[in-house]
Amino acid sequence: MDKSGAGIKNMAVTALDTVAQGAKALTELDTGQITTDRVELMFEGIGRRNFSYEFTFIPRSELEAIIIDEIVFAFKYHMASNLVKGTGGKEYTIPDMFDIQYMYHGGENSFLNKISTCALKSMSVDYGAERFTGYAGGRPQTTKISLSFKELELITKDMIEQGY
């Protein structure tokens, strides 16, 4: 029986069961299949993959401290959107997208899965250790960033065969 026929049969049995209680149980015994009303068991689709990364930076010089500031700024900047002028604050531009690759010795690492184009969903920065360096006005001794990315497209079996 095709899916539409099975659906119609289930509707008919459910309707009959309200009039003659036990009809559903008899049908289930007859077919050897039980229909459950547990929605959480139903398949509702495939979600997009998420990737999270954490980095800890400990500068050893003023130059490294400046580079860490630039890295933090770059992620904050590229995950944000802008207001579209002339829309009264009701429209925003799309944030920048990220193409992430795992590298090894100057080439892509084929032992790790590929990642499709992503958006940076969230970022947290922990300026830390309650210690500050003497570099350029008291930059933090340790900076930790946590990044959470989400792929924009659904990964299919064909894409998985290509290494995604």
PDB file of N, CA, C and O in Angstrom, residues 66 68 70 93 95 107:
ATOM      1  N   ILE A  66      48.690  43.076  19.833  1.00  0.00           N
ATOM      2  CA  ILE A  66      47.980  43.856  18.815  1.00  0.00           C
ATOM      3  C   ILE A  66      47.312  42.929  17.810  1.00  0.00           C
ATOM      4  O   ILE A  66      46.150  43.132  17.428  1.00  0.00           O
ATOM      5  N   ILE A  68      46.257  39.880  18.315  1.00  0.00           N
ATOM      6  CA  ILE A  68      45.106  39.251  18.982  1.00  0.00           C
ATOM      7  C   ILE A  68      43.911  40.198  18.968  1.00  0.00           C
ATOM      8  O   ILE A  68      42.785  39.785  18.662  1.00  0.00           O
ATOM      9  N   GLU A  70      43.302  42.438  16.757  1.00  0.00           N
ATOM     10  CA  GLU A  70      42.831  42.472  15.372  1.00  0.00           C
ATOM     11  C   GLU A  70      42.016  41.227  15.026  1.00  0.00           C
ATOM     12  O   GLU A  70      41.014  41.311  14.309  1.00  0.00           O
ATOM     13  N   THR A  93      21.509  44.245   6.425  1.00  0.00           N
ATOM     14  CA  THR A  93      22.290  43.515   5.421  1.00  0.00           C
ATOM     15  C   THR A  93      22.596  42.121   5.965  1.00  0.00           C
ATOM     16  O   THR A  93      22.496  41.873   7.166  1.00  0.00           O
ATOM     17  N   PRO A  95      25.051  39.274   7.146  1.00  0.00           N
ATOM     18  CA  PRO A  95      26.431  39.232   7.645  1.00  0.00           C
ATOM     19  C   PRO A  95      27.351  38.495   6.674  1.00  0.00           C
ATOM     20  O   PRO A  95      26.890  37.754   5.797  1.00  0.00           O
ATOM     21  N   GLY A 107      48.273  22.350   2.626  1.00  0.00           N
ATOM     22  CA  GLY A 107      47.168  21.850   1.807  1.00  0.00           C
ATOM     23  C   GLY A 107      45.988  21.471   2.680  1.00  0.00           C
ATOM     24  O   GLY A 107      46.094  21.402   3.909  1.00  0.00           O
TER      25      GLY A 107
END
